PDB file of C-alpha atoms in Angstrom:
ATOM      1  CA  UNK A   1     -19.909  30.760 -68.913  1.00 83.00           C
ATOM      2  CA  UNK A   2     -17.929  27.699 -70.729  1.00 92.00           C
ATOM      3  CA  UNK A   3     -15.548  25.396 -68.583  1.00 96.00           C
ATOM      4  CA  UNK A   4     -13.174  23.356 -69.456  1.00 96.00           C
ATOM      5  CA  UNK A   5     -13.021  21.002 -67.384  1.00 97.00           C
ATOM      6  CA  UNK A   6      -9.804  18.700 -67.234  1.00 97.00           C
ATOM      7  CA  UNK A   7     -10.594  15.031 -64.469  1.00 98.00           C
ATOM      8  CA  UNK A   8      -7.258  13.225 -62.578  1.00 97.00           C
ATOM      9  CA  UNK A   9      -8.531  10.013 -61.189  1.00 93.00           C
ATOM     10  CA  UNK A  10     -11.570   7.554 -62.086  1.00 86.00           C
ATOM     11  CA  UNK A  11     -13.368   6.112 -59.885  1.00 90.00           C
ATOM     12  CA  UNK A  12     -15.933   7.062 -57.975  1.00 91.00           C
ATOM     13  CA  UNK A  13     -14.651   9.530 -56.579  1.00 93.00           C
ATOM     14  CA  UNK A  14     -14.141  10.925 -59.749  1.00 95.00           C
ATOM     15  CA  UNK A  15     -17.303  10.223 -61.866  1.00 96.00           C
ATOM     16  CA  UNK A  16     -18.653  11.483 -58.502  1.00 95.00           C
ATOM     17  CA  UNK A  17     -16.878  14.753 -59.397  1.00 97.00           C
ATOM     18  CA  UNK A  18     -18.149  15.052 -63.289  1.00 97.00           C
ATOM     19  CA  UNK A  19     -22.027  13.929 -62.187  1.00 97.00           C
ATOM     20  CA  UNK A  20     -21.762  16.927 -60.033  1.00 97.00           C
ATOM     21  CA  UNK A  21     -20.281  19.000 -62.825  1.00 97.00           C
ATOM     22  CA  UNK A  22     -23.472  17.701 -65.029  1.00 97.00           C
ATOM     23  CA  UNK A  23     -25.911  17.612 -61.956  1.00 97.00           C
ATOM     24  CA  UNK A  24     -24.829  21.440 -61.708  1.00 97.00           C
ATOM     25  CA  UNK A  25     -25.288  23.129 -65.871  1.00 96.00           C
ATOM     26  CA  UNK A  26     -28.107  21.190 -65.337  1.00 95.00           C
ATOM     27  CA  UNK A  27     -29.013  23.379 -62.257  1.00 93.00           C
ATOM     28  CA  UNK A  28     -27.430  26.467 -63.098  1.00 92.00           C
ATOM     29  CA  UNK A  29     -27.403  27.883 -66.649  1.00 90.00           C
ATOM     30  CA  UNK A  30     -24.921  30.645 -65.936  1.00 91.00           C
ATOM     31  CA  UNK A  31     -22.652  27.879 -66.021  1.00 93.00           C
ATOM     32  CA  UNK A  32     -21.844  24.917 -69.669  1.00 95.00           C
ATOM     33  CA  UNK A  33     -19.304  22.690 -69.223  1.00 96.00           C
ATOM     34  CA  UNK A  34     -16.829  20.758 -72.426  1.00 96.00           C
ATOM     35  CA  UNK A  35     -16.207  17.286 -72.274  1.00 96.00           C
ATOM     36  CA  UNK A  36     -13.745  16.575 -68.927  1.00 96.00           C
ATOM     37  CA  UNK A  37     -10.318  16.184 -70.576  1.00 96.00           C
ATOM     38  CA  UNK A  38      -8.941  13.371 -69.314  1.00 96.00           C
ATOM     39  CA  UNK A  39      -5.688  13.235 -67.642  1.00 97.00           C
ATOM     40  CA  UNK A  40      -3.546  10.407 -67.097  1.00 94.00           C
ATOM     41  CA  UNK A  41      -1.108   9.634 -63.856  1.00 91.00           C
ATOM     42  CA  UNK A  42       2.234  10.945 -65.120  1.00 92.00           C
ATOM     43  CA  UNK A  43       0.758  13.187 -67.529  1.00 95.00           C
ATOM     44  CA  UNK A  44       2.292  16.698 -67.022  1.00 96.00           C
ATOM     45  CA  UNK A  45       0.229  19.143 -67.062  1.00 96.00           C
ATOM     46  CA  UNK A  46       1.802  21.718 -68.459  1.00 94.00           C
ATOM     47  CA  UNK A  47       1.266  19.936 -71.326  1.00 94.00           C
ATOM     48  CA  UNK A  48      -2.493  19.263 -71.725  1.00 92.00           C
ATOM     49  CA  UNK A  49      -4.119  22.346 -70.158  1.00 89.00           C
ATOM     50  CA  UNK A  50      -5.285  25.341 -72.958  1.00 82.00           C
ATOM     51  CA  UNK A  51      -4.876  28.410 -72.074  1.00 74.00           C
ATOM     52  CA  UNK A  52      -8.186  30.907 -73.822  1.00 77.00           C
ATOM     53  CA  UNK A  53     -10.040  28.774 -71.709  1.00 85.00           C
ATOM     54  CA  UNK A  54     -11.099  29.125 -67.919  1.00 95.00           C
ATOM     55  CA  UNK A  55      -9.824  26.271 -66.924  1.00 97.00           C
ATOM     56  CA  UNK A  56     -11.000  24.064 -63.644  1.00 98.00           C
ATOM     57  CA  UNK A  57      -8.561  20.853 -62.712  1.00 98.00           C
ATOM     58  CA  UNK A  58     -10.823  17.781 -60.387  1.00 98.00           C
ATOM     59  CA  UNK A  59      -8.526  15.813 -58.888  1.00 98.00           C
ATOM     60  CA  UNK A  60      -9.106  12.775 -57.539  1.00 97.00           C
ATOM     61  CA  UNK A  61      -6.410  10.488 -57.469  1.00 97.00           C
ATOM     62  CA  UNK A  62      -5.097   8.057 -54.654  1.00 97.00           C
ATOM     63  CA  UNK A  63      -4.498  10.250 -52.269  1.00 98.00           C
ATOM     64  CA  UNK A  64      -1.208  10.618 -51.580  1.00 98.00           C
ATOM     65  CA  UNK A  65      -0.893  12.095 -54.831  1.00 98.00           C
ATOM     66  CA  UNK A  66      -2.909  15.366 -53.994  1.00 98.00           C
ATOM     67  CA  UNK A  67      -0.555  17.672 -53.276  1.00 98.00           C
ATOM     68  CA  UNK A  68       2.016  17.266 -55.546  1.00 98.00           C
ATOM     69  CA  UNK A  69      -0.508  18.036 -58.415  1.00 98.00           C
ATOM     70  CA  UNK A  70      -1.848  20.903 -56.888  1.00 98.00           C
ATOM     71  CA  UNK A  71       1.585  22.401 -56.833  1.00 98.00           C
ATOM     72  CA  UNK A  72       1.827  21.424 -60.224  1.00 98.00           C
ATOM     73  CA  UNK A  73      -1.153  22.625 -61.551  1.00 97.00           C
ATOM     74  CA  UNK A  74      -0.275  26.633 -59.591  1.00 96.00           C
ATOM     75  CA  UNK A  75      -0.946  29.039 -61.697  1.00 94.00           C
ATOM     76  CA  UNK A  76      -1.484  27.262 -64.735  1.00 96.00           C
ATOM     77  CA  UNK A  77      -5.368  26.469 -64.197  1.00 96.00           C
ATOM     78  CA  UNK A  78      -7.975  29.600 -62.892  1.00 96.00           C
ATOM     79  CA  UNK A  79      -9.524  27.032 -60.278  1.00 98.00           C
ATOM     80  CA  UNK A  80      -8.808  23.524 -58.841  1.00 98.00           C
ATOM     81  CA  UNK A  81     -11.492  21.513 -56.879  1.00 98.00           C
ATOM     82  CA  UNK A  82      -9.556  18.164 -55.437  1.00 98.00           C
ATOM     83  CA  UNK A  83     -10.588  15.393 -53.406  1.00 98.00           C
ATOM     84  CA  UNK A  84      -9.380  15.751 -49.425  1.00 97.00           C
ATOM     85  CA  UNK A  85      -7.005  15.222 -48.005  1.00 98.00           C
ATOM     86  CA  UNK A  86      -5.212  17.525 -49.811  1.00 98.00           C
ATOM     87  CA  UNK A  87      -1.914  16.423 -48.319  1.00 98.00           C
ATOM     88  CA  UNK A  88      -0.548  12.997 -46.170  1.00 98.00           C
ATOM     89  CA  UNK A  89       2.591  14.885 -44.596  1.00 97.00           C
ATOM     90  CA  UNK A  90       3.335  17.945 -42.728  1.00 97.00           C
ATOM     91  CA  UNK A  91       5.892  18.544 -45.564  1.00 96.00           C
ATOM     92  CA  UNK A  92       3.363  18.696 -47.997  1.00 98.00           C
ATOM     93  CA  UNK A  93       1.649  21.496 -46.277  1.00 98.00           C
ATOM     94  CA  UNK A  94       4.388  24.108 -45.129  1.00 95.00           C
ATOM     95  CA  UNK A  95       4.909  24.453 -49.389  1.00 96.00           C
ATOM     96  CA  UNK A  96       1.183  23.920 -50.218  1.00 98.00           C
ATOM     97  CA  UNK A  97       0.300  26.628 -47.150  1.00 97.00           C
ATOM     98  CA  UNK A  98       1.782  28.777 -50.366  1.00 96.00           C
ATOM     99  CA  UNK A  99      -0.412  28.082 -53.333  1.00 98.00           C
ATOM    100  CA  UNK A 100      -2.700  31.692 -54.872  1.00 96.00           C
ATOM    101  CA  UNK A 101      -4.260  29.299 -57.272  1.00 97.00           C
ATOM    102  CA  UNK A 102      -7.341  29.278 -55.806  1.00 98.00           C
ATOM    103  CA  UNK A 103      -8.194  25.473 -54.640  1.00 98.00           C
ATOM    104  CA  UNK A 104     -11.322  24.085 -53.351  1.00 98.00           C
ATOM    105  CA  UNK A 105     -11.695  21.023 -51.291  1.00 98.00           C
ATOM    106  CA  UNK A 106     -14.510  17.881 -51.494  1.00 98.00           C
ATOM    107  CA  UNK A 107     -15.348  18.195 -47.545  1.00 98.00           C
ATOM    108  CA  UNK A 108     -19.232  18.693 -48.933  1.00 96.00           C
ATOM    109  CA  UNK A 109     -20.861  16.765 -45.303  1.00 97.00           C
ATOM    110  CA  UNK A 110     -20.106  21.292 -44.339  1.00 96.00           C
ATOM    111  CA  UNK A 111     -21.590  21.965 -47.548  1.00 96.00           C
ATOM    112  CA  UNK A 112     -25.379  20.111 -46.238  1.00 96.00           C
ATOM    113  CA  UNK A 113     -28.785  21.356 -45.539  1.00 96.00           C
ATOM    114  CA  UNK A 114     -28.298  20.695 -41.998  1.00 97.00           C
ATOM    115  CA  UNK A 115     -24.918  21.507 -41.094  1.00 98.00           C
ATOM    116  CA  UNK A 116     -24.863  24.789 -42.439  1.00 97.00           C
ATOM    117  CA  UNK A 117     -28.571  25.294 -40.438  1.00 97.00           C
ATOM    118  CA  UNK A 118     -26.510  24.063 -37.176  1.00 98.00           C
ATOM    119  CA  UNK A 119     -23.957  27.203 -37.684  1.00 98.00           C
ATOM    120  CA  UNK A 120     -26.324  29.614 -38.757  1.00 98.00           C
ATOM    121  CA  UNK A 121     -28.623  28.588 -34.846  1.00 98.00           C
ATOM    122  CA  UNK A 122     -25.008  28.688 -33.385  1.00 98.00           C
ATOM    123  CA  UNK A 123     -24.603  31.924 -34.507  1.00 98.00           C
ATOM    124  CA  UNK A 124     -27.838  33.171 -33.591  1.00 98.00           C
ATOM    125  CA  UNK A 125     -27.250  31.858 -29.632  1.00 98.00           C
ATOM    126  CA  UNK A 126     -29.973  29.615 -30.645  1.00 98.00           C
ATOM    127  CA  UNK A 127     -28.588  26.941 -28.280  1.00 98.00           C
ATOM    128  CA  UNK A 128     -27.078  29.652 -25.544  1.00 98.00           C
ATOM    129  CA  UNK A 129     -23.224  28.430 -24.426  1.00 97.00           C
ATOM    130  CA  UNK A 130     -22.194  25.696 -26.473  1.00 97.00           C
ATOM    131  CA  UNK A 131     -21.085  22.462 -24.619  1.00 96.00           C
ATOM    132  CA  UNK A 132     -19.150  19.911 -26.854  1.00 98.00           C
ATOM    133  CA  UNK A 133     -19.636  19.409 -30.215  1.00 98.00           C
ATOM    134  CA  UNK A 134     -20.444  15.301 -30.880  1.00 98.00           C
ATOM    135  CA  UNK A 135     -20.955  12.224 -33.038  1.00 98.00           C
ATOM    136  CA  UNK A 136     -19.850   9.931 -35.342  1.00 98.00           C
ATOM    137  CA  UNK A 137     -19.072   8.722 -38.923  1.00 98.00           C
ATOM    138  CA  UNK A 138     -19.289   4.777 -39.252  1.00 98.00           C
ATOM    139  CA  UNK A 139     -18.414   2.811 -42.468  1.00 98.00           C
ATOM    140  CA  UNK A 140     -18.399  -0.550 -42.612  1.00 97.00           C
ATOM    141  CA  UNK A 141     -15.538  -1.520 -45.793  1.00 95.00           C
ATOM    142  CA  UNK A 142     -13.142  -2.972 -43.044  1.00 95.00           C
ATOM    143  CA  UNK A 143     -15.912  -5.130 -41.538  1.00 95.00           C
ATOM    144  CA  UNK A 144     -17.162  -6.646 -44.682  1.00 94.00           C
ATOM    145  CA  UNK A 145     -13.811  -6.590 -46.262  1.00 92.00           C
ATOM    146  CA  UNK A 146     -12.745  -9.384 -43.084  1.00 91.00           C
ATOM    147  CA  UNK A 147     -15.446 -10.796 -43.346  1.00 93.00           C
ATOM    148  CA  UNK A 148     -15.703 -12.021 -46.292  1.00 88.00           C
ATOM    149  CA  UNK A 149     -11.996 -12.826 -46.993  1.00 74.00           C
ATOM    150  CA  UNK A 150     -11.467  -9.707 -50.000  1.00 66.00           C
ATOM    151  CA  UNK A 151      -7.562 -10.236 -51.068  1.00 70.00           C
ATOM    152  CA  UNK A 152      -7.683  -8.383 -53.851  1.00 74.00           C
ATOM    153  CA  UNK A 153      -5.359  -5.448 -53.743  1.00 81.00           C
ATOM    154  CA  UNK A 154      -5.761  -1.867 -53.518  1.00 91.00           C
ATOM    155  CA  UNK A 155      -3.681   1.153 -53.701  1.00 94.00           C
ATOM    156  CA  UNK A 156      -4.471   2.798 -50.667  1.00 95.00           C
ATOM    157  CA  UNK A 157      -2.530  -1.040 -49.245  1.00 95.00           C
ATOM    158  CA  UNK A 158       0.321   1.291 -50.914  1.00 97.00           C
ATOM    159  CA  UNK A 159       1.366   3.626 -48.037  1.00 97.00           C
ATOM    160  CA  UNK A 160       3.247   5.796 -50.958  1.00 97.00           C
ATOM    161  CA  UNK A 161      -0.580   6.686 -52.883  1.00 97.00           C
ATOM    162  CA  UNK A 162      -2.039   6.332 -49.326  1.00 97.00           C
ATOM    163  CA  UNK A 163      -0.455   8.205 -47.148  1.00 97.00           C
ATOM    164  CA  UNK A 164       0.265   7.139 -43.444  1.00 97.00           C
ATOM    165  CA  UNK A 165      -2.748   6.461 -42.335  1.00 98.00           C
ATOM    166  CA  UNK A 166      -6.064   5.043 -43.832  1.00 98.00           C
ATOM    167  CA  UNK A 167      -9.332   6.264 -41.759  1.00 98.00           C
ATOM    168  CA  UNK A 168      -7.859   8.821 -40.893  1.00 98.00           C
ATOM    169  CA  UNK A 169      -6.599  10.705 -43.639  1.00 98.00           C
ATOM    170  CA  UNK A 170     -10.235   9.636 -45.714  1.00 97.00           C
ATOM    171  CA  UNK A 171     -13.095   9.645 -43.715  1.00 98.00           C
ATOM    172  CA  UNK A 172     -11.907  11.607 -40.126  1.00 98.00           C
ATOM    173  CA  UNK A 173     -10.816  14.715 -42.518  1.00 98.00           C
ATOM    174  CA  UNK A 174     -14.686  15.379 -43.127  1.00 98.00           C
ATOM    175  CA  UNK A 175     -16.497  15.075 -39.233  1.00 98.00           C
ATOM    176  CA  UNK A 176     -12.876  17.777 -38.903  1.00 98.00           C
ATOM    177  CA  UNK A 177     -13.588  18.914 -41.041  1.00 98.00           C
ATOM    178  CA  UNK A 178     -17.334  20.348 -39.535  1.00 98.00           C
ATOM    179  CA  UNK A 179     -17.047  20.180 -35.858  1.00 98.00           C
ATOM    180  CA  UNK A 180     -13.952  23.164 -36.553  1.00 98.00           C
ATOM    181  CA  UNK A 181     -16.282  25.305 -38.399  1.00 98.00           C
ATOM    182  CA  UNK A 182     -19.455  25.013 -35.969  1.00 98.00           C
ATOM    183  CA  UNK A 183     -17.580  25.100 -33.266  1.00 98.00           C
ATOM    184  CA  UNK A 184     -17.280  29.302 -32.068  1.00 96.00           C
ATOM    185  CA  UNK A 185     -13.973  28.839 -30.518  1.00 97.00           C
ATOM    186  CA  UNK A 186     -10.248  28.635 -32.111  1.00 97.00           C
ATOM    187  CA  UNK A 187      -9.139  24.524 -32.574  1.00 98.00           C
ATOM    188  CA  UNK A 188      -5.932  24.548 -29.848  1.00 98.00           C
ATOM    189  CA  UNK A 189      -5.395  21.082 -30.137  1.00 98.00           C
ATOM    190  CA  UNK A 190      -6.600  17.102 -31.279  1.00 98.00           C
ATOM    191  CA  UNK A 191      -5.935  14.221 -29.380  1.00 98.00           C
ATOM    192  CA  UNK A 192      -6.725  10.474 -31.304  1.00 98.00           C
ATOM    193  CA  UNK A 193      -7.043   6.949 -30.112  1.00 98.00           C
ATOM    194  CA  UNK A 194      -6.264   4.621 -33.055  1.00 98.00           C
ATOM    195  CA  UNK A 195      -6.596   0.989 -33.754  1.00 98.00           C
ATOM    196  CA  UNK A 196      -6.150  -1.880 -36.384  1.00 98.00           C
ATOM    197  CA  UNK A 197      -8.147  -4.658 -35.876  1.00 97.00           C
ATOM    198  CA  UNK A 198      -8.611  -5.731 -39.314  1.00 95.00           C
ATOM    199  CA  UNK A 199      -6.400  -3.885 -41.033  1.00 95.00           C
ATOM    200  CA  UNK A 200      -5.499  -5.113 -44.480  1.00 93.00           C
ATOM    201  CA  UNK A 201      -1.719  -3.064 -44.559  1.00 95.00           C
ATOM    202  CA  UNK A 202       0.885  -1.906 -41.367  1.00 96.00           C
ATOM    203  CA  UNK A 203      -0.394   1.074 -41.533  1.00 97.00           C
ATOM    204  CA  UNK A 204      -4.286   1.931 -42.191  1.00 98.00           C
ATOM    205  CA  UNK A 205      -6.369   2.418 -38.795  1.00 98.00           C
ATOM    206  CA  UNK A 206      -9.412   1.055 -38.716  1.00 98.00           C
ATOM    207  CA  UNK A 207     -10.974   3.125 -35.906  1.00 98.00           C
ATOM    208  CA  UNK A 208     -10.658   6.089 -34.761  1.00 98.00           C
ATOM    209  CA  UNK A 209     -11.678   7.960 -31.185  1.00 98.00           C
ATOM    210  CA  UNK A 210     -10.501  11.702 -31.853  1.00 98.00           C
ATOM    211  CA  UNK A 211     -10.862  14.569 -29.454  1.00 98.00           C
ATOM    212  CA  UNK A 212     -10.611  18.508 -30.379  1.00 98.00           C
ATOM    213  CA  UNK A 213      -9.682  21.085 -27.845  1.00 98.00           C
ATOM    214  CA  UNK A 214     -11.089  24.514 -28.533  1.00 98.00           C
ATOM    215  CA  UNK A 215     -10.906  27.545 -27.205  1.00 98.00           C
ATOM    216  CA  UNK A 216     -12.947  28.271 -24.095  1.00 97.00           C
ATOM    217  CA  UNK A 217     -12.256  25.796 -22.779  1.00 97.00           C
ATOM    218  CA  UNK A 218     -14.749  23.462 -25.177  1.00 98.00           C
ATOM    219  CA  UNK A 219     -14.345  20.535 -26.843  1.00 98.00           C
ATOM    220  CA  UNK A 220     -15.364  17.836 -29.700  1.00 98.00           C
ATOM    221  CA  UNK A 221     -15.714  14.628 -30.008  1.00 98.00           C
ATOM    222  CA  UNK A 222     -16.390  11.535 -32.641  1.00 98.00           C
ATOM    223  CA  UNK A 223     -15.920   8.120 -33.095  1.00 98.00           C
ATOM    224  CA  UNK A 224     -14.843   7.460 -36.565  1.00 98.00           C
ATOM    225  CA  UNK A 225     -14.642   3.816 -37.998  1.00 98.00           C
ATOM    226  CA  UNK A 226     -14.631   2.183 -40.860  1.00 98.00           C
ATOM    227  CA  UNK A 227     -15.077  -1.155 -38.543  1.00 98.00           C
ATOM    228  CA  UNK A 228     -18.801  -0.308 -37.225  1.00 98.00           C
ATOM    229  CA  UNK A 229     -20.851  -4.191 -39.240  1.00 98.00           C
ATOM    230  CA  UNK A 230     -23.990  -2.556 -40.392  1.00 97.00           C
ATOM    231  CA  UNK A 231     -23.159   0.946 -40.253  1.00 97.00           C
ATOM    232  CA  UNK A 232     -23.533   2.184 -44.589  1.00 93.00           C
ATOM    233  CA  UNK A 233     -22.697   5.593 -44.756  1.00 96.00           C
ATOM    234  CA  UNK A 234     -23.402   7.348 -40.827  1.00 98.00           C
ATOM    235  CA  UNK A 235     -22.214  10.628 -40.658  1.00 98.00           C
ATOM    236  CA  UNK A 236     -23.341  12.222 -38.133  1.00 98.00           C
ATOM    237  CA  UNK A 237     -23.305  15.579 -35.657  1.00 98.00           C
ATOM    238  CA  UNK A 238     -24.776  16.660 -32.971  1.00 98.00           C
ATOM    239  CA  UNK A 239     -24.626  20.238 -31.572  1.00 98.00           C
ATOM    240  CA  UNK A 240     -24.749  19.941 -27.096  1.00 98.00           C
ATOM    241  CA  UNK A 241     -26.482  23.050 -25.641  1.00 98.00           C
ATOM    242  CA  UNK A 242     -27.128  25.171 -22.656  1.00 98.00           C
ATOM    243  CA  UNK A 243     -30.292  25.640 -23.727  1.00 98.00           C
ATOM    244  CA  UNK A 244     -30.433  23.705 -27.039  1.00 98.00           C
ATOM    245  CA  UNK A 245     -29.784  19.827 -28.218  1.00 98.00           C
ATOM    246  CA  UNK A 246     -30.251  19.267 -32.573  1.00 98.00           C
ATOM    247  CA  UNK A 247     -28.826  16.173 -33.968  1.00 98.00           C
ATOM    248  CA  UNK A 248     -28.033  16.670 -38.332  1.00 98.00           C
ATOM    249  CA  UNK A 249     -27.327  12.641 -39.574  1.00 98.00           C
ATOM    250  CA  UNK A 250     -26.672  12.121 -43.975  1.00 97.00           C
ATOM    251  CA  UNK A 251     -29.198   9.732 -43.750  1.00 96.00           C
ATOM    252  CA  UNK A 252     -31.968  11.910 -43.239  1.00 96.00           C
ATOM    253  CA  UNK A 253     -30.407  15.218 -44.699  1.00 96.00           C
ATOM    254  CA  UNK A 254     -33.180  17.393 -45.336  1.00 96.00           C
ATOM    255  CA  UNK A 255     -34.236  16.571 -40.749  1.00 97.00           C
ATOM    256  CA  UNK A 256     -32.955  19.084 -37.639  1.00 98.00           C
ATOM    257  CA  UNK A 257     -33.898  17.219 -34.398  1.00 98.00           C
ATOM    258  CA  UNK A 258     -34.323  19.583 -32.133  1.00 98.00           C
ATOM    259  CA  UNK A 259     -34.754  19.250 -27.817  1.00 98.00           C
ATOM    260  CA  UNK A 260     -35.132  21.789 -25.127  1.00 98.00           C
ATOM    261  CA  UNK A 261     -35.842  20.312 -22.161  1.00 97.00           C
ATOM    262  CA  UNK A 262     -37.489  16.359 -22.991  1.00 97.00           C
ATOM    263  CA  UNK A 263     -39.058  18.376 -26.157  1.00 98.00           C
ATOM    264  CA  UNK A 264     -38.335  17.323 -29.221  1.00 97.00           C
ATOM    265  CA  UNK A 265     -38.653  18.247 -32.359  1.00 98.00           C
ATOM    266  CA  UNK A 266     -38.044  17.955 -36.104  1.00 97.00           C
ATOM    267  CA  UNK A 267     -37.031  20.522 -38.217  1.00 97.00           C
ATOM    268  CA  UNK A 268     -37.065  19.768 -42.085  1.00 96.00           C
ATOM    269  CA  UNK A 269     -35.584  22.072 -45.307  1.00 96.00           C
ATOM    270  CA  UNK A 270     -38.384  24.149 -46.992  1.00 94.00           C
ATOM    271  CA  UNK A 271     -35.849  25.448 -49.488  1.00 90.00           C
ATOM    272  CA  UNK A 272     -34.209  24.414 -51.942  1.00 92.00           C
ATOM    273  CA  UNK A 273     -31.182  26.025 -52.668  1.00 90.00           C
ATOM    274  CA  UNK A 274     -28.457  23.504 -52.164  1.00 91.00           C
ATOM    275  CA  UNK A 275     -26.965  21.565 -54.235  1.00 94.00           C
ATOM    276  CA  UNK A 276     -28.846  20.027 -56.706  1.00 95.00           C
ATOM    277  CA  UNK A 277     -31.724  22.283 -55.519  1.00 94.00           C
ATOM    278  CA  UNK A 278     -33.974  19.382 -55.756  1.00 94.00           C
ATOM    279  CA  UNK A 279     -37.393  19.845 -53.600  1.00 92.00           C
ATOM    280  CA  UNK A 280     -36.984  18.294 -49.812  1.00 92.00           C
ATOM    281  CA  UNK A 281     -36.378  14.636 -49.789  1.00 91.00           C
ATOM    282  CA  UNK A 282     -35.601  14.242 -52.525  1.00 91.00           C
ATOM    283  CA  UNK A 283     -31.512  14.725 -52.236  1.00 88.00           C
ATOM    284  CA  UNK A 284     -29.180  12.619 -54.621  1.00 92.00           C
ATOM    285  CA  UNK A 285     -26.638  11.714 -51.526  1.00 91.00           C
ATOM    286  CA  UNK A 286     -23.297  12.253 -51.316  1.00 89.00           C
ATOM    287  CA  UNK A 287     -23.327  13.633 -54.590  1.00 95.00           C
ATOM    288  CA  UNK A 288     -24.875  17.504 -53.335  1.00 96.00           C
ATOM    289  CA  UNK A 289     -21.567  18.083 -51.108  1.00 95.00           C
ATOM    290  CA  UNK A 290     -19.836  17.922 -54.779  1.00 97.00           C
ATOM    291  CA  UNK A 291     -22.993  20.048 -56.396  1.00 97.00           C
ATOM    292  CA  UNK A 292     -22.739  22.884 -53.869  1.00 97.00           C
ATOM    293  CA  UNK A 293     -18.418  23.156 -53.717  1.00 98.00           C
ATOM    294  CA  UNK A 294     -18.882  23.150 -57.070  1.00 98.00           C
ATOM    295  CA  UNK A 295     -21.118  25.744 -57.322  1.00 97.00           C
ATOM    296  CA  UNK A 296     -19.795  27.718 -55.241  1.00 98.00           C
ATOM    297  CA  UNK A 297     -16.553  27.880 -55.270  1.00 98.00           C
ATOM    298  CA  UNK A 298     -16.619  28.092 -59.778  1.00 98.00           C
ATOM    299  CA  UNK A 299     -19.163  31.323 -58.620  1.00 97.00           C
ATOM    300  CA  UNK A 300     -15.908  33.041 -56.575  1.00 97.00           C
ATOM    301  CA  UNK A 301     -13.345  32.204 -58.741  1.00 96.00           C
ATOM    302  CA  UNK A 302     -15.472  33.826 -62.418  1.00 93.00           C
ATOM    303  CA  UNK A 303     -15.815  37.095 -59.723  1.00 93.00           C
ATOM    304  CA  UNK A 304     -19.611  36.131 -58.187  1.00 94.00           C
ATOM    305  CA  UNK A 305     -21.443  36.435 -55.937  1.00 96.00           C
ATOM    306  CA  UNK A 306     -20.582  33.606 -53.617  1.00 96.00           C
ATOM    307  CA  UNK A 307     -20.840  31.689 -50.090  1.00 96.00           C
ATOM    308  CA  UNK A 308     -17.849  29.836 -48.362  1.00 96.00           C
ATOM    309  CA  UNK A 309     -17.007  26.997 -48.796  1.00 98.00           C
ATOM    310  CA  UNK A 310     -14.068  24.851 -48.249  1.00 98.00           C
ATOM    311  CA  UNK A 311     -11.041  26.186 -49.280  1.00 98.00           C
ATOM    312  CA  UNK A 312      -7.238  24.679 -49.476  1.00 98.00           C
ATOM    313  CA  UNK A 313      -5.715  26.432 -46.402  1.00 98.00           C
ATOM    314  CA  UNK A 314      -8.547  24.750 -43.590  1.00 98.00           C
ATOM    315  CA  UNK A 315      -8.657  22.154 -45.706  1.00 98.00           C
ATOM    316  CA  UNK A 316      -4.366  22.314 -44.148  1.00 98.00           C
ATOM    317  CA  UNK A 317      -5.376  23.192 -41.234  1.00 98.00           C
ATOM    318  CA  UNK A 318      -7.443  20.368 -40.231  1.00 98.00           C
ATOM    319  CA  UNK A 319      -4.586  17.601 -41.957  1.00 98.00           C
ATOM    320  CA  UNK A 320      -2.109  19.402 -39.698  1.00 98.00           C
ATOM    321  CA  UNK A 321      -4.220  19.318 -36.547  1.00 98.00           C
ATOM    322  CA  UNK A 322      -4.638  15.496 -37.150  1.00 98.00           C
ATOM    323  CA  UNK A 323      -1.281  14.677 -38.624  1.00 98.00           C
ATOM    324  CA  UNK A 324       0.411  16.612 -34.994  1.00 98.00           C
ATOM    325  CA  UNK A 325      -2.523  15.307 -32.673  1.00 98.00           C
ATOM    326  CA  UNK A 326      -1.207  13.144 -29.567  1.00 98.00           C
ATOM    327  CA  UNK A 327      -1.920   9.856 -29.481  1.00 97.00           C
ATOM    328  CA  UNK A 328      -3.322   8.611 -26.344  1.00 93.00           C
TER     329      UNK A 328
END
C-alpha cells in the first residue's frame, strides 16, 4: 500500500518519525511511503492534503500546538500520529474526546518488548497479587544546562508553545501511560510533588514525585526528573508482586530481571517481531517504539489485523490524571 505522509515539525521528534517510517518500509513489505510533505506551522491543513491517497499526518511541533492540529486534521487525513502530550489543558481534553479520525500517540515505551512482556506476565498471574508498580524516569538535560549557564532560548520557555509544565507533560506522561497500561485495576487518583530547582522559566518543573492510586488499594510510584546529574535516559519499571518481582530498564531493553525470594535471573528477548525487527541487543533505542506504533496503527487504519497501540482516548486519560492531580 502506498502512503503519503505529511509532517508538522522539523526537530528531533519529527526526524525520529521520518526515520521510523523509513525502517518500517524496509522491514514490512506491505507498506510503501512517498516522500513526506513538510507542512509549515501556519499553513492550513486543508490546503495541502490530497484526498486521492491514503494520508498520514505526523505531528511533532511544540506541545501546546498539538491539540489544535489534531482538531484541524479531523476528517482530512486517514490517520494521525502525534507526539505526546496530545494536549496541555483540560479544555482541550473535552474537545479532543469528540475526534473520530484514528489517532496514534507516541508513547513508545509501552510498545517495547520489555513492557509488553511484563503485561503478559501480569495477565498470566505470574506475579500473584500485584502490590505496586514503581520506577523512575531520569534525564540530565536541565542539570547540564544549569552548569553550562546556557542562555540560548528554547520554545519550552514559552508557555504558549510548551504549555503550563515541562517534565510533567514532556516525560511524566510516558511513565504514567506505562503504569496505567500495566496495572490491572482502574485508576482513581493522582498526587504530585513538583520541584522547580534550576528551572529556566517559571512554569518549567524539573523534578517530580508521582503517585497513582488504583482500585483495590493498589499504587504506582515514580520519580521523574530532568535534574539528575549523570542520568542518560533512565526509564525503569519495577513490578512488585506477592510471588515475583521484575524490572525492565530502557537502557537494557532486551533483558528482564526476574526475582523469586532471594534468587535473581534474567530473561532475554529472543523474538524479532518488535519495532525494527532486528535481533536482540541490536535495537535502535527510542526509534523502536515509533516503528511499532506506526506498524500497528497503519494496519488498524487500513483494515488489517493489528495489535493494540497507544491511542488518543488513552492519552487523554493520562493527561487528565496529571492535570487534575492533587499537589502535595
